[in-house]
PDB file of C-alpha atoms and ligand atoms in Angstrom:
ATOM      1  CA  MET A  58      17.694  82.122 -74.031  1.00  0.00           C
ATOM      2  CA  LYS A  59      14.129  82.150 -72.808  1.00  0.00           C
ATOM      3  CA  ARG A  60      14.506  82.947 -69.265  1.00  0.00           C
ATOM      4  CA  VAL A  61      10.978  82.490 -67.392  1.00  0.00           C
ATOM      5  CA  ILE A  62      10.334  83.598 -63.392  1.00  0.00           C
ATOM      6  CA  THR A  63       8.025  82.449 -60.952  1.00  0.00           C
ATOM      7  CA  TYR A  64       7.143  83.471 -57.585  1.00  0.00           C
ATOM      8  CA  GLY A  65       5.584  81.529 -54.257  1.00  0.00           C
ATOM      9  CA  THR A  66       6.110  80.200 -50.904  1.00  0.00           C
ATOM     10  CA  PHE A  67       6.346  76.499 -52.225  1.00  0.00           C
ATOM     11  CA  ASP A  68       6.383  75.162 -48.549  1.00  0.00           C
ATOM     12  CA  VAL A  69       5.953  71.186 -47.838  1.00  0.00           C
ATOM     13  CA  LEU A  70       7.025  71.002 -51.494  1.00  0.00           C
ATOM     14  CA  HIS A  71       4.471  68.830 -53.197  1.00  0.00           C
ATOM     15  CA  TYR A  72       3.530  67.660 -56.984  1.00  0.00           C
ATOM     16  CA  GLY A  73       1.088  70.770 -57.384  1.00  0.00           C
ATOM     17  CA  HIS A  74       4.458  72.862 -56.757  1.00  0.00           C
ATOM     18  CA  ILE A  75       5.931  70.665 -59.481  1.00  0.00           C
ATOM     19  CA  ASN A  76       3.361  70.551 -62.154  1.00  0.00           C
ATOM     20  CA  LEU A  77       3.972  74.226 -61.977  1.00  0.00           C
ATOM     21  CA  LEU A  78       7.447  74.502 -61.923  1.00  0.00           C
ATOM     22  CA  LYS A  79       7.545  71.621 -64.657  1.00  0.00           C
ATOM     23  CA  ARG A  80       4.945  73.688 -66.949  1.00  0.00           C
ATOM     24  CA  ALA A  81       7.214  77.147 -66.237  1.00  0.00           C
ATOM     25  CA  LYS A  82       9.937  75.580 -67.461  1.00  0.00           C
ATOM     26  CA  ALA A  83       8.781  74.544 -70.753  1.00  0.00           C
ATOM     27  CA  LEU A  84       7.633  77.859 -71.711  1.00  0.00           C
ATOM     28  CA  GLY A  85      11.851  78.758 -71.943  1.00  0.00           C
ATOM     29  CA  ASP A  86      14.905  77.333 -71.275  1.00  0.00           C
ATOM     30  CA  TYR A  87      15.781  78.750 -67.986  1.00  0.00           C
ATOM     31  CA  LEU A  88      13.470  79.447 -64.753  1.00  0.00           C
ATOM     32  CA  ILE A  89      14.185  81.968 -61.891  1.00  0.00           C
ATOM     33  CA  VAL A  90      12.090  80.925 -58.801  1.00  0.00           C
ATOM     34  CA  ALA A  91      11.706  83.933 -56.407  1.00  0.00           C
ATOM     35  CA  LEU A  92      11.339  81.985 -53.084  1.00  0.00           C
ATOM     36  CA  SER A  93       8.976  83.404 -50.455  1.00  0.00           C
ATOM     37  CA  THR A  94      11.340  84.714 -47.532  1.00  0.00           C
ATOM     38  CA  ASP A  95      10.181  83.642 -43.801  1.00  0.00           C
ATOM     39  CA  GLU A  96       9.867  87.665 -43.527  1.00  0.00           C
ATOM     40  CA  PHE A  97       7.618  88.212 -46.584  1.00  0.00           C
ATOM     41  CA  ASN A  98       5.500  84.991 -45.911  1.00  0.00           C
ATOM     42  CA  SER A  99       4.244  87.297 -42.353  1.00  0.00           C
ATOM     43  CA  ILE A 100       3.633  89.854 -44.600  1.00  0.00           C
ATOM     44  CA  LYS A 101       1.466  87.305 -46.585  1.00  0.00           C
ATOM     45  CA  HIS A 102      -0.103  86.076 -43.379  1.00  0.00           C
ATOM     46  CA  LYS A 103       1.364  82.690 -44.443  1.00  0.00           C
ATOM     47  CA  GLN A 104       3.194  80.827 -41.538  1.00  0.00           C
ATOM     48  CA  SER A 105       5.363  78.123 -43.433  1.00  0.00           C
ATOM     49  CA  PHE A 106       6.251  75.193 -42.166  1.00  0.00           C
ATOM     50  CA  TYR A 107      10.009  74.611 -43.738  1.00  0.00           C
ATOM     51  CA  THR A 108      12.130  78.087 -43.311  1.00  0.00           C
ATOM     52  CA  TYR A 109      13.364  79.347 -46.261  1.00  0.00           C
ATOM     53  CA  GLU A 110      16.228  77.838 -46.272  1.00  0.00           C
ATOM     54  CA  GLN A 111      15.128  74.397 -46.058  1.00  0.00           C
ATOM     55  CA  ARG A 112      12.351  75.317 -48.895  1.00  0.00           C
ATOM     56  CA  LYS A 113      15.584  76.645 -51.109  1.00  0.00           C
ATOM     57  CA  LEU A 114      17.114  73.156 -50.382  1.00  0.00           C
ATOM     58  CA  LEU A 115      13.851  70.957 -51.826  1.00  0.00           C
ATOM     59  CA  LEU A 116      13.621  73.805 -54.746  1.00  0.00           C
ATOM     60  CA  GLU A 117      17.474  73.274 -55.220  1.00  0.00           C
ATOM     61  CA  ALA A 118      17.269  69.546 -55.960  1.00  0.00           C
ATOM     62  CA  CYS A 119      14.013  69.809 -58.633  1.00  0.00           C
ATOM     63  CA  ARG A 120      15.415  69.066 -61.940  1.00  0.00           C
ATOM     64  CA  TYR A 121      13.657  72.194 -63.631  1.00  0.00           C
ATOM     65  CA  VAL A 122      14.715  74.849 -61.325  1.00  0.00           C
ATOM     66  CA  ASP A 123      18.034  77.299 -62.205  1.00  0.00           C
ATOM     67  CA  LEU A 124      18.449  79.691 -60.184  1.00  0.00           C
ATOM     68  CA  ILE A 125      16.681  80.723 -56.680  1.00  0.00           C
ATOM     69  CA  ILE A 126      16.320  84.350 -55.368  1.00  0.00           C
ATOM     70  CA  PRO A 127      14.527  85.444 -52.329  1.00  0.00           C
ATOM     71  CA  GLU A 128      11.167  86.869 -53.023  1.00  0.00           C
ATOM     72  CA  ASN A 129      11.195  89.482 -49.812  1.00  0.00           C
ATOM     73  CA  ASN A 130       7.865  92.069 -50.777  1.00  0.00           C
ATOM     74  CA  TRP A 131       5.372  92.188 -53.191  1.00  0.00           C
ATOM     75  CA  GLU A 132       6.750  95.211 -55.093  1.00  0.00           C
ATOM     76  CA  GLN A 133      10.475  93.937 -56.365  1.00  0.00           C
ATOM     77  CA  LYS A 134       8.623  91.966 -59.643  1.00  0.00           C
ATOM     78  CA  ILE A 135       9.008  94.469 -62.244  1.00  0.00           C
ATOM     79  CA  ASP A 136      12.608  95.480 -61.220  1.00  0.00           C
ATOM     80  CA  ASP A 137      13.409  91.559 -61.245  1.00  0.00           C
ATOM     81  CA  VAL A 138      11.763  91.354 -64.511  1.00  0.00           C
ATOM     82  CA  LYS A 139      14.436  93.739 -65.812  1.00  0.00           C
ATOM     83  CA  LYS A 140      17.412  92.630 -63.553  1.00  0.00           C
ATOM     84  CA  TYR A 141      17.290  88.934 -64.441  1.00  0.00           C
ATOM     85  CA  GLN A 142      16.033  89.701 -68.381  1.00  0.00           C
ATOM     86  CA  ALA A 143      12.922  87.516 -67.771  1.00  0.00           C
ATOM     87  CA  ASP A 144      11.096  87.222 -70.804  1.00  0.00           C
ATOM     88  CA  VAL A 145       7.653  84.923 -69.464  1.00  0.00           C
ATOM     89  CA  PHE A 146       6.222  85.790 -65.914  1.00  0.00           C
ATOM     90  CA  VAL A 147       4.225  82.308 -64.467  1.00  0.00           C
ATOM     91  CA  MET A 148       1.713  82.064 -62.121  1.00  0.00           C
ATOM     92  CA  GLY A 149      -0.867  79.512 -61.530  1.00  0.00           C
ATOM     93  CA  ASP A 150      -4.200  81.078 -61.769  1.00  0.00           C
ATOM     94  CA  ASP A 151      -5.354  81.350 -58.229  1.00  0.00           C
ATOM     95  CA  TRP A 152      -3.466  85.020 -59.155  1.00  0.00           C
ATOM     96  CA  LYS A 153      -5.263  85.106 -62.658  1.00  0.00           C
ATOM     97  CA  GLY A 154      -5.047  88.902 -63.070  1.00  0.00           C
ATOM     98  CA  LYS A 155      -3.553  89.701 -60.625  1.00  0.00           C
ATOM     99  CA  PHE A 156       0.004  90.711 -62.348  1.00  0.00           C
ATOM    100  CA  ASP A 157      -1.268  91.774 -65.537  1.00  0.00           C
ATOM    101  CA  PHE A 158       0.788  95.204 -64.719  1.00  0.00           C
ATOM    102  CA  LEU A 159       4.083  93.419 -65.826  1.00  0.00           C
ATOM    103  CA  LYS A 160       2.339  92.492 -69.277  1.00  0.00           C
ATOM    104  CA  ASP A 161       4.337  95.859 -70.003  1.00  0.00           C
ATOM    105  CA  PHE A 162       8.031  94.449 -69.281  1.00  0.00           C
ATOM    106  CA  CYS A 163       7.233  90.392 -70.438  1.00  0.00           C
ATOM    107  CA  GLU A 164       4.750  87.720 -71.259  1.00  0.00           C
ATOM    108  CA  VAL A 165       2.371  87.305 -68.434  1.00  0.00           C
ATOM    109  CA  VAL A 166       1.374  83.649 -68.187  1.00  0.00           C
ATOM    110  CA  TYR A 167      -1.199  82.067 -65.527  1.00  0.00           C
ATOM    111  CA  LEU A 168      -1.718  78.280 -65.739  1.00  0.00           C
ATOM    112  CA  PRO A 169      -4.247  75.952 -64.154  1.00  0.00           C
ATOM    113  CA  ARG A 170      -3.305  74.811 -60.621  1.00  0.00           C
ATOM    114  CA  THR A 171      -3.437  71.271 -59.850  1.00  0.00           C
ATOM    115  CA  PRO A 172      -6.187  70.500 -58.045  1.00  0.00           C
ATOM    116  CA  ASP A 173      -6.624  68.666 -54.629  1.00  0.00           C
ATOM    117  CA  VAL A 174      -3.394  69.077 -53.067  1.00  0.00           C
ATOM    118  CA  CYS A 175      -2.224  72.318 -51.068  1.00  0.00           C
ATOM    119  CA  SER A 176       0.224  72.750 -48.183  1.00  0.00           C
ATOM    120  CA  THR A 177      -2.459  74.266 -46.143  1.00  0.00           C
ATOM    121  CA  ASN A 178      -4.384  70.693 -46.227  1.00  0.00           C
ATOM    122  CA  THR A 179      -1.301  68.683 -45.607  1.00  0.00           C
ATOM    123  CA  LYS A 180      -0.564  70.566 -42.784  1.00  0.00           C
ATOM    124  CA  ALA A 181      -3.610  70.389 -41.113  1.00  0.00           C
ATOM    125  CA  TYR A 182      -3.724  66.447 -41.697  1.00  0.00           C
ATOM    126  CA  LEU A 183      -0.309  65.848 -40.560  1.00  0.00           C
ATOM    127  CA  ALA A 184      -1.060  68.224 -37.472  1.00  0.00           C
ATOM    128  CA  LYS A 185      -4.165  66.229 -36.953  1.00  0.00           C
ATOM    129  CA  GLU A 186      -2.028  62.802 -37.152  1.00  0.00           C
ATOM    130  CA  LYS A 187       0.274  64.178 -34.478  1.00  0.00           C
ATOM    131  CA  GLN A 188      -2.701  64.736 -32.326  1.00  0.00           C
ATOM    132  CA  ALA A 189      -4.177  61.533 -32.793  1.00  0.00           C
ATOM    133  CA  ALA A 190      -1.155  59.741 -32.318  1.00  0.00           C
TER     134      ALA A 190
HETATM  135  N1  C2G B 250       0.401  75.720 -57.489  1.00  0.00           N
HETATM  136  C1  C2G B 250      -0.231  75.098 -58.203  1.00  0.00           C
HETATM  137  N2  C2G B 250      -1.144  74.306 -57.797  1.00  0.00           N
HETATM  138  C2  C2G B 250      -1.174  73.809 -56.574  1.00  0.00           C
HETATM  139  C3  C2G B 250      -0.384  74.557 -55.440  1.00  0.00           C
HETATM  140  C4  C2G B 250       0.048  75.845 -55.597  1.00  0.00           C
HETATM  141  O1  C2G B 250      -0.162  75.442 -59.409  1.00  0.00           O
HETATM  142  N3  C2G B 250      -2.378  72.542 -56.245  1.00  0.00           N
HETATM  143  C5  C2G B 250       0.985  76.907 -57.434  1.00  0.00           C
HETATM  144  C6  C2G B 250       0.444  78.093 -57.033  1.00  0.00           C
HETATM  145  O2  C2G B 250      -0.195  78.791 -57.886  1.00  0.00           O
HETATM  146  C7  C2G B 250       2.187  79.182 -57.139  1.00  0.00           C
HETATM  147  C8  C2G B 250       3.098  78.090 -57.083  1.00  0.00           C
HETATM  148  O3  C2G B 250       2.154  76.732 -57.213  1.00  0.00           O
HETATM  149  O4  C2G B 250       1.980  79.481 -58.595  1.00  0.00           O
HETATM  150  C9  C2G B 250       3.351  78.254 -55.425  1.00  0.00           C
HETATM  151  O5  C2G B 250       2.588  78.286 -54.920  1.00  0.00           O
HETATM  152  P1  C2G B 250       2.332  78.457 -53.581  1.00  0.00           P
HETATM  153  O6  C2G B 250       3.913  78.463 -52.918  1.00  0.00           O
HETATM  154  O7  C2G B 250       0.834  79.044 -52.518  1.00  0.00           O
HETATM  155  O8  C2G B 250       2.536  80.398 -53.867  1.00  0.00           O
HETATM  156  P2  C2G B 250       1.632  81.754 -53.108  1.00  0.00           P
HETATM  157  O9  C2G B 250       2.003  81.849 -51.584  1.00  0.00           O
HETATM  158  O10 C2G B 250       0.314  82.304 -53.796  1.00  0.00           O
HETATM  159  O11 C2G B 250       3.083  82.774 -53.210  1.00  0.00           O
HETATM  160  O12 C2G B 250       4.485  87.283 -55.029  1.00  0.00           O
HETATM  161  C10 C2G B 250       3.739  85.973 -55.543  1.00  0.00           C
HETATM  162  C11 C2G B 250       3.466  85.113 -54.022  1.00  0.00           C
HETATM  163  O13 C2G B 250       4.755  84.480 -53.421  1.00  0.00           O
HETATM  164  C12 C2G B 250       3.104  83.625 -54.325  1.00  0.00           C
END
């Protein structure tokens, strides 16, 4: 059983996220998603549109996701890889190189981001639409 782990906020779930999860799952048999908590998002200076529970509910509906765990801080990745026996760590390539320290514990894969879609732009567009309405 090859276990894959990935991390993120996954706010306003979109096809870029799904592309990432689909490709991550294809690298193994079991995909763990460490979902950023609302508290950790404030540490990342990210204000998510949906709460942790709402973002978790959306991810649970995704066929590629087998387990969701909370991401509370930057420091938990090595412990997570050990605790969940992850064979592969996957992130979009906007993070390329940032998590190479995990290579001592598992395979590290950076996948090309899906172009032209991101939660931030979608939220900005929706906010503008709301103002115009
Ligand atoms: N992603 C992607 N294509 C996009 C948007 C996002 O491939 N158009 C990928 C990102 O590269 C990331 C994952 O989808 O691997 C989740 O994206 P975010 O929720 O923006 O994750 P981020 O806020 O970067 O959190 O400890 C790591 C952090 O928690 C990562």
